[in-house]
Amino acid sequence: MGYLLKNKNGKIINRPVNYAATDEQVYVQLAKLAAAGKITYTARDLLANAINIEYGRMNGSSYYLVRIPQYDLAGNKVTPKVAITSADGSIDGAKYSALDYARREKTAFCINASLFNTQTLKPEGQLIINGVDKTTYKTDRNGNEYPWMDDDMGTAISDTECYPLCIDSSGKLSTPYVNRKSDNARPAALIASGYKYAVTAWGTLIDNYKSTTTATWNEIVHRGKYVRQIIGQYQNGDYMVCSFDGIKGAITANEAGMNYDDIANFLISKGVRFAYSLDGGGSCETTIRDRQINPIFENATGRKVPSVIYFSADY
């Protein structure tokens, strides 16, 4: 498991590769050592040290498959949260890359999230953060406000894409309403239904171990092979994030990118029950602690994005 044990002065006293003991026994021993002042650890360490990362290549594309457990090494429940990247948490504040956000907020694991307007850097579609509506609304010709995306920077989208990914209070991921214009998909309705977070990107790839790509991706923007960022969940509640490289200038010139059908089939073979496609392309950033594990496509620390999904324990 790779636990990092330190004494009260910060010196490493033990770094075992594996434990023969059960998780419960390890938790008990850690608690005893901590109570005796023999080790120190942070909430960030307890989660980051429990995360598993698989690197590989498939169909000419590199992938980074991450499994985030639903409990950290101390047995605390872990859930994904959505955040705005500005320092003050406002929609209008200066935005940061996912890596810069992770370093500033000292997250254990963090990824980019929503689609957004590349000119204003404001998120598109429904956005709920900790039960509060943070959506950037638009106004129709009759003066009525609405929360959904109209298009992707001028490219047409269908009604059955770019609907919100929802996270309830237990941390379960779902897309209960796959029509972005549904009244039930309005932020107020989602909040009333108990969803704590919601963020809008492309849509569902896997639902209950079945690929949805044939039915829902006929009009998808960026069809074919591309840089992808996928979030999902296993049957037992653990979380999955998988990033796929594609051609982005000289940085990943030898990467083919991945299409949705191949992604869905690959993740189903890995036991993923549900998966959703977040913003990809140059926005794709996957970070653990202060390090990015996939390539940085733009600038020194990545493209500035309005929102991220990070994982932390609930105390």
Short mmCIF file of C-alpha atoms in Angstrom, two decimals:
data_model
loop_
_atom_site.label_atom_id
_atom_site.label_comp_id
_atom_site.label_asym_id
_atom_site.label_seq_id
_atom_site.Cartn_x
_atom_site.Cartn_y
_atom_site.Cartn_z
CA MET A 1 0.00 0.00 0.00
CA GLY A 2 2.98 2.30 0.35
CA TYR A 3 2.17 4.06 3.62
CA LEU A 4 4.63 6.79 4.48
CA LEU A 5 5.35 6.78 8.22
CA LYS A 6 7.27 9.59 9.92
CA ASN A 7 8.26 10.43 13.46
CA LYS A 8 7.24 13.68 15.12
CA ASN A 9 10.33 15.40 13.70
CA GLY A 10 9.36 14.49 10.16
CA LYS A 11 11.99 11.77 9.67
CA ILE A 12 10.86 8.71 7.73
CA ILE A 13 10.87 5.70 10.05
CA ASN A 14 9.23 3.10 7.84
CA ARG A 15 8.14 2.84 4.23
CA PRO A 16 6.81 -0.64 3.57
CA VAL A 17 5.89 -1.73 0.07
CA ASN A 18 3.03 -4.00 1.13
CA TYR A 19 1.21 -4.98 4.27
CA ALA A 20 0.07 -8.49 4.98
CA ALA A 21 -2.35 -7.13 7.56
CA THR A 22 -5.91 -6.23 6.68
CA ASP A 23 -6.81 -2.60 6.14
CA GLU A 24 -8.59 -2.52 9.49
CA GLN A 25 -5.48 -3.73 11.29
CA VAL A 26 -3.38 -1.14 9.49
CA TYR A 27 -5.79 1.64 10.50
CA VAL A 28 -5.58 0.55 14.13
CA GLN A 29 -1.78 0.47 14.05
CA LEU A 30 -1.60 3.90 12.41
CA ALA A 31 -3.88 5.32 15.07
CA LYS A 32 -1.69 3.87 17.84
CA LEU A 33 1.48 5.26 16.29
CA ALA A 34 -0.11 8.67 15.83
CA ALA A 35 -1.37 8.74 19.42
CA ALA A 36 2.16 7.95 20.60
CA GLY A 37 3.55 10.84 18.56
CA LYS A 38 5.62 8.49 16.40
CA ILE A 39 4.11 9.48 13.05
CA THR A 40 2.60 12.53 11.49
CA TYR A 41 0.33 12.64 8.49
CA THR A 42 -2.09 15.01 6.80
CA ALA A 43 -5.51 14.45 5.32
CA ARG A 44 -3.88 14.96 1.93
CA ASP A 45 -1.40 12.13 2.60
CA LEU A 46 -4.09 9.76 3.82
CA LEU A 47 -5.91 10.04 0.49
CA ALA A 48 -3.04 10.52 -1.97
CA ASN A 49 -1.20 7.47 -0.61
CA ALA A 50 -4.30 5.34 -1.22
CA ILE A 51 -4.71 6.31 -4.89
CA ASN A 52 -3.67 3.81 -7.56
CA ILE A 53 -2.46 4.92 -11.01
CA GLU A 54 -2.13 2.65 -14.05
CA TYR A 55 -0.17 3.85 -17.07
CA GLY A 56 -0.58 2.18 -20.46
CA ARG A 57 -1.10 2.52 -24.21
CA MET A 58 -4.05 1.48 -26.32
CA ASN A 59 -4.68 2.02 -30.04
CA GLY A 60 -1.80 4.49 -30.28
CA SER A 61 -2.82 6.58 -27.28
CA SER A 62 -1.33 6.76 -23.80
CA TYR A 63 -3.77 6.55 -20.93
CA TYR A 64 -3.62 7.31 -17.21
CA LEU A 65 -6.20 5.26 -15.33
CA VAL A 66 -6.64 6.39 -11.73
CA ARG A 67 -8.64 4.65 -9.00
CA ILE A 68 -9.59 6.86 -6.04
CA PRO A 69 -10.93 4.83 -3.11
CA GLN A 70 -14.16 5.83 -1.42
CA TYR A 71 -12.31 5.70 1.92
CA ASP A 72 -8.86 7.08 2.72
CA LEU A 73 -6.20 5.22 4.72
CA ALA A 74 -7.80 6.27 8.00
CA GLY A 75 -11.25 5.07 6.96
CA ASN A 76 -12.70 8.53 6.26
CA LYS A 77 -15.33 8.75 3.49
CA VAL A 78 -13.98 10.32 0.30
CA THR A 79 -16.20 12.21 -2.15
CA PRO A 80 -15.66 14.40 -5.24
CA LYS A 81 -16.36 18.11 -4.98
CA VAL A 82 -16.68 20.82 -7.64
CA ALA A 83 -14.91 24.14 -7.17
CA ILE A 84 -14.37 27.37 -9.09
CA THR A 85 -10.67 27.98 -9.62
CA SER A 86 -10.58 31.70 -8.77
CA ALA A 87 -8.93 32.52 -5.45
CA ASP A 88 -12.13 34.08 -4.12
CA GLY A 89 -14.35 31.33 -5.51
CA SER A 90 -16.29 33.74 -7.73
CA ILE A 91 -17.34 33.21 -11.34
CA ASP A 92 -15.83 36.56 -12.33
CA GLY A 93 -12.51 36.12 -10.51
CA ALA A 94 -9.21 35.35 -12.23
CA LYS A 95 -9.09 31.69 -13.24
CA TYR A 96 -6.28 29.18 -12.77
CA SER A 97 -5.24 25.86 -14.26
CA ALA A 98 -6.14 22.67 -12.44
CA LEU A 99 -2.49 22.22 -11.46
CA ASP A 100 -2.22 25.74 -10.05
CA TYR A 101 -5.47 25.20 -8.14
CA ALA A 102 -4.19 21.89 -6.75
CA ARG A 103 -0.97 23.52 -5.56
CA ARG A 104 -2.74 26.50 -4.03
CA GLU A 105 -5.40 24.47 -2.24
CA LYS A 106 -3.12 21.50 -1.48
CA THR A 107 -5.54 18.95 -2.88
CA ALA A 108 -4.78 15.24 -2.88
CA PHE A 109 -6.23 14.68 -6.36
CA CYS A 110 -7.70 17.22 -8.78
CA ILE A 111 -8.86 17.37 -12.42
CA ASN A 112 -10.36 19.92 -14.79
CA ALA A 113 -14.14 19.82 -15.07
CA SER A 114 -16.70 21.87 -17.01
CA LEU A 115 -16.95 23.13 -20.54
CA PHE A 116 -16.50 26.89 -20.74
CA ASN A 117 -16.40 29.96 -22.93
CA THR A 118 -12.76 30.32 -23.94
CA GLN A 119 -13.13 34.10 -24.30
CA THR A 120 -14.74 34.89 -20.94
CA LEU A 121 -13.49 31.78 -19.06
CA LYS A 122 -16.97 31.40 -17.60
CA PRO A 123 -18.37 27.88 -17.19
CA GLU A 124 -21.11 26.73 -19.52
CA GLY A 125 -24.29 24.97 -18.46
CA GLN A 126 -25.61 23.97 -15.05
CA LEU A 127 -23.19 24.47 -12.15
CA ILE A 128 -23.91 23.70 -8.48
CA ILE A 129 -21.27 23.94 -5.75
CA ASN A 130 -22.01 22.66 -2.26
CA GLY A 131 -25.75 23.05 -2.79
CA VAL A 132 -25.51 26.60 -4.20
CA ASP A 133 -26.45 27.53 -7.77
CA LYS A 134 -23.37 29.03 -9.49
CA THR A 135 -24.70 28.82 -13.05
CA THR A 136 -23.98 31.58 -15.55
CA TYR A 137 -27.47 32.17 -16.95
CA LYS A 138 -28.42 33.35 -20.42
CA THR A 139 -31.55 35.25 -21.47
CA ASP A 140 -33.82 34.34 -24.37
CA ARG A 141 -35.66 36.76 -26.66
CA ASN A 142 -38.58 36.90 -24.24
CA GLY A 143 -36.39 37.89 -21.32
CA ASN A 144 -36.48 34.46 -19.66
CA GLU A 145 -33.30 33.15 -18.06
CA TYR A 146 -32.08 29.64 -18.83
CA PRO A 147 -29.06 27.63 -17.61
CA TRP A 148 -28.11 25.30 -20.44
CA MET A 149 -25.50 25.63 -23.18
CA ASP A 150 -26.65 26.92 -26.57
CA ASP A 151 -23.72 25.54 -28.57
CA ASP A 152 -20.02 24.82 -28.24
CA MET A 153 -18.42 28.11 -29.26
CA GLY A 154 -20.68 28.30 -32.31
CA THR A 155 -20.78 24.57 -33.10
CA ALA A 156 -24.27 23.08 -32.84
CA ILE A 157 -25.03 20.53 -30.13
CA SER A 158 -28.05 18.29 -29.70
CA ASP A 159 -30.46 18.44 -26.76
CA THR A 160 -29.13 15.10 -25.53
CA GLU A 161 -25.56 16.20 -24.91
CA CYS A 162 -23.93 18.76 -22.62
CA TYR A 163 -26.23 17.90 -19.70
CA PRO A 164 -25.03 18.00 -16.09
CA LEU A 165 -23.10 15.41 -14.15
CA CYS A 166 -24.64 15.32 -10.66
CA ILE A 167 -23.08 14.35 -7.33
CA ASP A 168 -25.32 13.64 -4.36
CA SER A 169 -24.47 13.99 -0.67
CA SER A 170 -23.10 10.42 -0.54
CA GLY A 171 -20.76 11.10 -3.46
CA LYS A 172 -22.61 9.05 -6.05
CA LEU A 173 -22.11 10.16 -9.66
CA SER A 174 -25.09 10.16 -12.02
CA THR A 175 -26.78 11.90 -14.92
CA PRO A 176 -30.45 11.76 -13.93
CA TYR A 177 -31.60 14.03 -16.78
CA VAL A 178 -29.95 13.61 -20.16
CA ASN A 179 -31.92 16.37 -21.89
CA ARG A 180 -30.05 19.58 -21.12
CA LYS A 181 -33.24 21.65 -21.52
CA SER A 182 -35.37 19.57 -19.16
CA ASP A 183 -37.03 21.50 -16.34
CA ASN A 184 -35.79 18.78 -13.98
CA ALA A 185 -32.22 19.60 -15.04
CA ARG A 186 -32.50 23.22 -13.92
CA PRO A 187 -30.20 23.94 -10.95
CA ALA A 188 -33.05 24.72 -8.55
CA ALA A 189 -34.69 21.38 -9.35
CA LEU A 190 -31.42 19.49 -8.97
CA ILE A 191 -30.76 21.10 -5.59
CA ALA A 192 -34.30 20.28 -4.48
CA SER A 193 -33.67 16.66 -5.49
CA GLY A 194 -30.67 16.48 -3.15
CA TYR A 195 -27.76 16.94 -5.53
CA LYS A 196 -24.90 18.76 -3.84
CA TYR A 197 -22.76 19.37 -6.90
CA ALA A 198 -23.37 19.54 -10.63
CA VAL A 199 -21.10 20.39 -13.52
CA THR A 200 -21.73 20.42 -17.26
CA ALA A 201 -19.57 18.76 -19.90
CA TRP A 202 -20.20 16.35 -22.79
CA GLY A 203 -22.28 13.54 -21.36
CA THR A 204 -22.52 9.91 -20.27
CA LEU A 205 -20.32 7.22 -21.85
CA ILE A 206 -21.25 4.27 -19.64
CA ASP A 207 -24.41 3.62 -17.66
CA ASN A 208 -24.74 0.43 -15.61
CA TYR A 209 -21.85 -1.22 -17.51
CA LYS A 210 -23.40 -0.44 -20.90
CA SER A 211 -21.92 1.88 -23.51
CA THR A 212 -24.18 4.78 -24.46
CA THR A 213 -22.01 5.98 -27.35
CA THR A 214 -24.06 4.51 -30.19
CA ALA A 215 -27.26 6.20 -29.08
CA THR A 216 -26.03 9.57 -27.88
CA TRP A 217 -22.86 10.61 -29.73
CA ASN A 218 -24.01 11.00 -33.34
CA GLU A 219 -23.76 14.78 -33.16
CA ILE A 220 -20.97 15.16 -30.62
CA VAL A 221 -18.45 17.94 -31.03
CA HIS A 222 -14.89 16.64 -31.50
CA ARG A 223 -15.97 13.25 -32.82
CA GLY A 224 -13.28 10.70 -33.57
CA LYS A 225 -9.96 10.56 -31.76
CA TYR A 226 -9.15 13.33 -29.34
CA VAL A 227 -7.65 14.18 -25.95
CA ARG A 228 -10.24 12.95 -23.43
CA GLN A 229 -10.91 13.36 -19.73
CA ILE A 230 -13.29 10.81 -18.20
CA ILE A 231 -14.65 10.51 -14.66
CA GLY A 232 -16.60 7.53 -13.38
CA GLN A 233 -17.41 5.14 -10.58
CA TYR A 234 -17.10 1.45 -9.83
CA GLN A 235 -19.83 -0.72 -8.36
CA ASN A 236 -18.29 -0.60 -4.85
CA GLY A 237 -18.28 3.23 -4.82
CA ASP A 238 -14.62 3.81 -5.67
CA TYR A 239 -13.99 6.52 -8.26
CA MET A 240 -12.27 6.38 -11.63
CA VAL A 241 -10.53 9.08 -13.67
CA CYS A 242 -8.97 8.23 -17.01
CA SER A 243 -7.08 10.70 -19.21
CA PHE A 244 -6.19 9.88 -22.81
CA ASP A 245 -3.47 11.66 -24.78
CA GLY A 246 -3.92 12.92 -28.31
CA ILE A 247 -2.03 15.10 -30.75
CA LYS A 248 -1.50 18.58 -29.27
CA GLY A 249 1.33 20.19 -31.23
CA ALA A 250 4.86 19.03 -30.46
CA ILE A 251 4.04 17.93 -26.92
CA THR A 252 2.24 14.70 -27.80
CA ALA A 253 2.95 14.42 -31.53
CA ASN A 254 3.00 10.61 -31.39
CA GLU A 255 -0.36 10.26 -29.66
CA ALA A 256 -3.39 9.19 -31.69
CA GLY A 257 -6.12 10.24 -29.27
CA MET A 258 -9.14 8.11 -28.39
CA ASN A 259 -12.71 7.87 -29.61
CA TYR A 260 -15.66 7.32 -27.30
CA ASP A 261 -16.53 3.78 -28.40
CA ASP A 262 -13.04 2.49 -27.60
CA ILE A 263 -12.98 4.38 -24.30
CA ALA A 264 -16.32 2.95 -23.20
CA ASN A 265 -15.35 -0.62 -24.08
CA PHE A 266 -11.97 -0.26 -22.35
CA LEU A 267 -13.44 1.13 -19.14
CA ILE A 268 -16.23 -1.46 -19.04
CA SER A 269 -13.54 -4.15 -19.28
CA LYS A 270 -11.92 -2.52 -16.23
CA GLY A 271 -15.15 -2.85 -14.23
CA VAL A 272 -16.35 0.74 -14.49
CA ARG A 273 -20.12 0.97 -13.90
CA PHE A 274 -20.68 4.63 -14.82
CA ALA A 275 -18.57 7.10 -16.81
CA TYR A 276 -18.99 10.70 -17.98
CA SER A 277 -16.91 12.76 -20.41
CA LEU A 278 -15.56 16.02 -18.98
CA ASP A 279 -13.85 18.79 -20.95
CA GLY A 280 -10.91 17.41 -22.90
CA GLY A 281 -8.39 18.85 -25.34
CA GLY A 282 -5.93 21.36 -23.96
CA SER A 283 -7.94 21.59 -20.73
CA CYS A 284 -7.19 17.98 -19.77
CA GLU A 285 -5.22 17.98 -16.52
CA THR A 286 -4.91 15.20 -13.94
CA THR A 287 -2.99 16.03 -10.78
CA ILE A 288 -1.97 14.17 -7.65
CA ARG A 289 -0.65 16.41 -4.89
CA ASP A 290 1.51 19.04 -6.67
CA ARG A 291 2.28 16.92 -9.72
CA GLN A 292 0.50 16.49 -13.03
CA ILE A 293 0.52 12.89 -14.24
CA ASN A 294 -0.55 13.52 -17.85
CA PRO A 295 1.19 15.96 -20.23
CA ILE A 296 0.76 19.72 -19.76
CA PHE A 297 -0.57 20.92 -23.09
CA GLU A 298 -0.53 24.69 -22.63
CA ASN A 299 1.71 27.15 -20.77
CA ALA A 300 3.91 26.10 -17.85
CA THR A 301 1.10 24.75 -15.67
CA GLY A 302 -1.74 24.16 -18.12
CA ARG A 303 -4.75 25.96 -19.54
CA LYS A 304 -6.74 28.23 -17.24
CA VAL A 305 -10.14 26.67 -16.53
CA PRO A 306 -13.13 27.92 -14.54
CA SER A 307 -13.88 24.76 -12.59
CA VAL A 308 -12.25 21.62 -11.21
CA ILE A 309 -13.30 18.42 -9.48
CA TYR A 310 -11.18 17.50 -6.49
CA PHE A 311 -11.41 14.62 -4.05
CA SER A 312 -11.22 14.94 -0.28
CA ALA A 313 -12.37 13.11 2.83
CA ASP A 314 -15.54 14.14 4.64
CA TYR A 315 -15.02 14.65 8.37
#
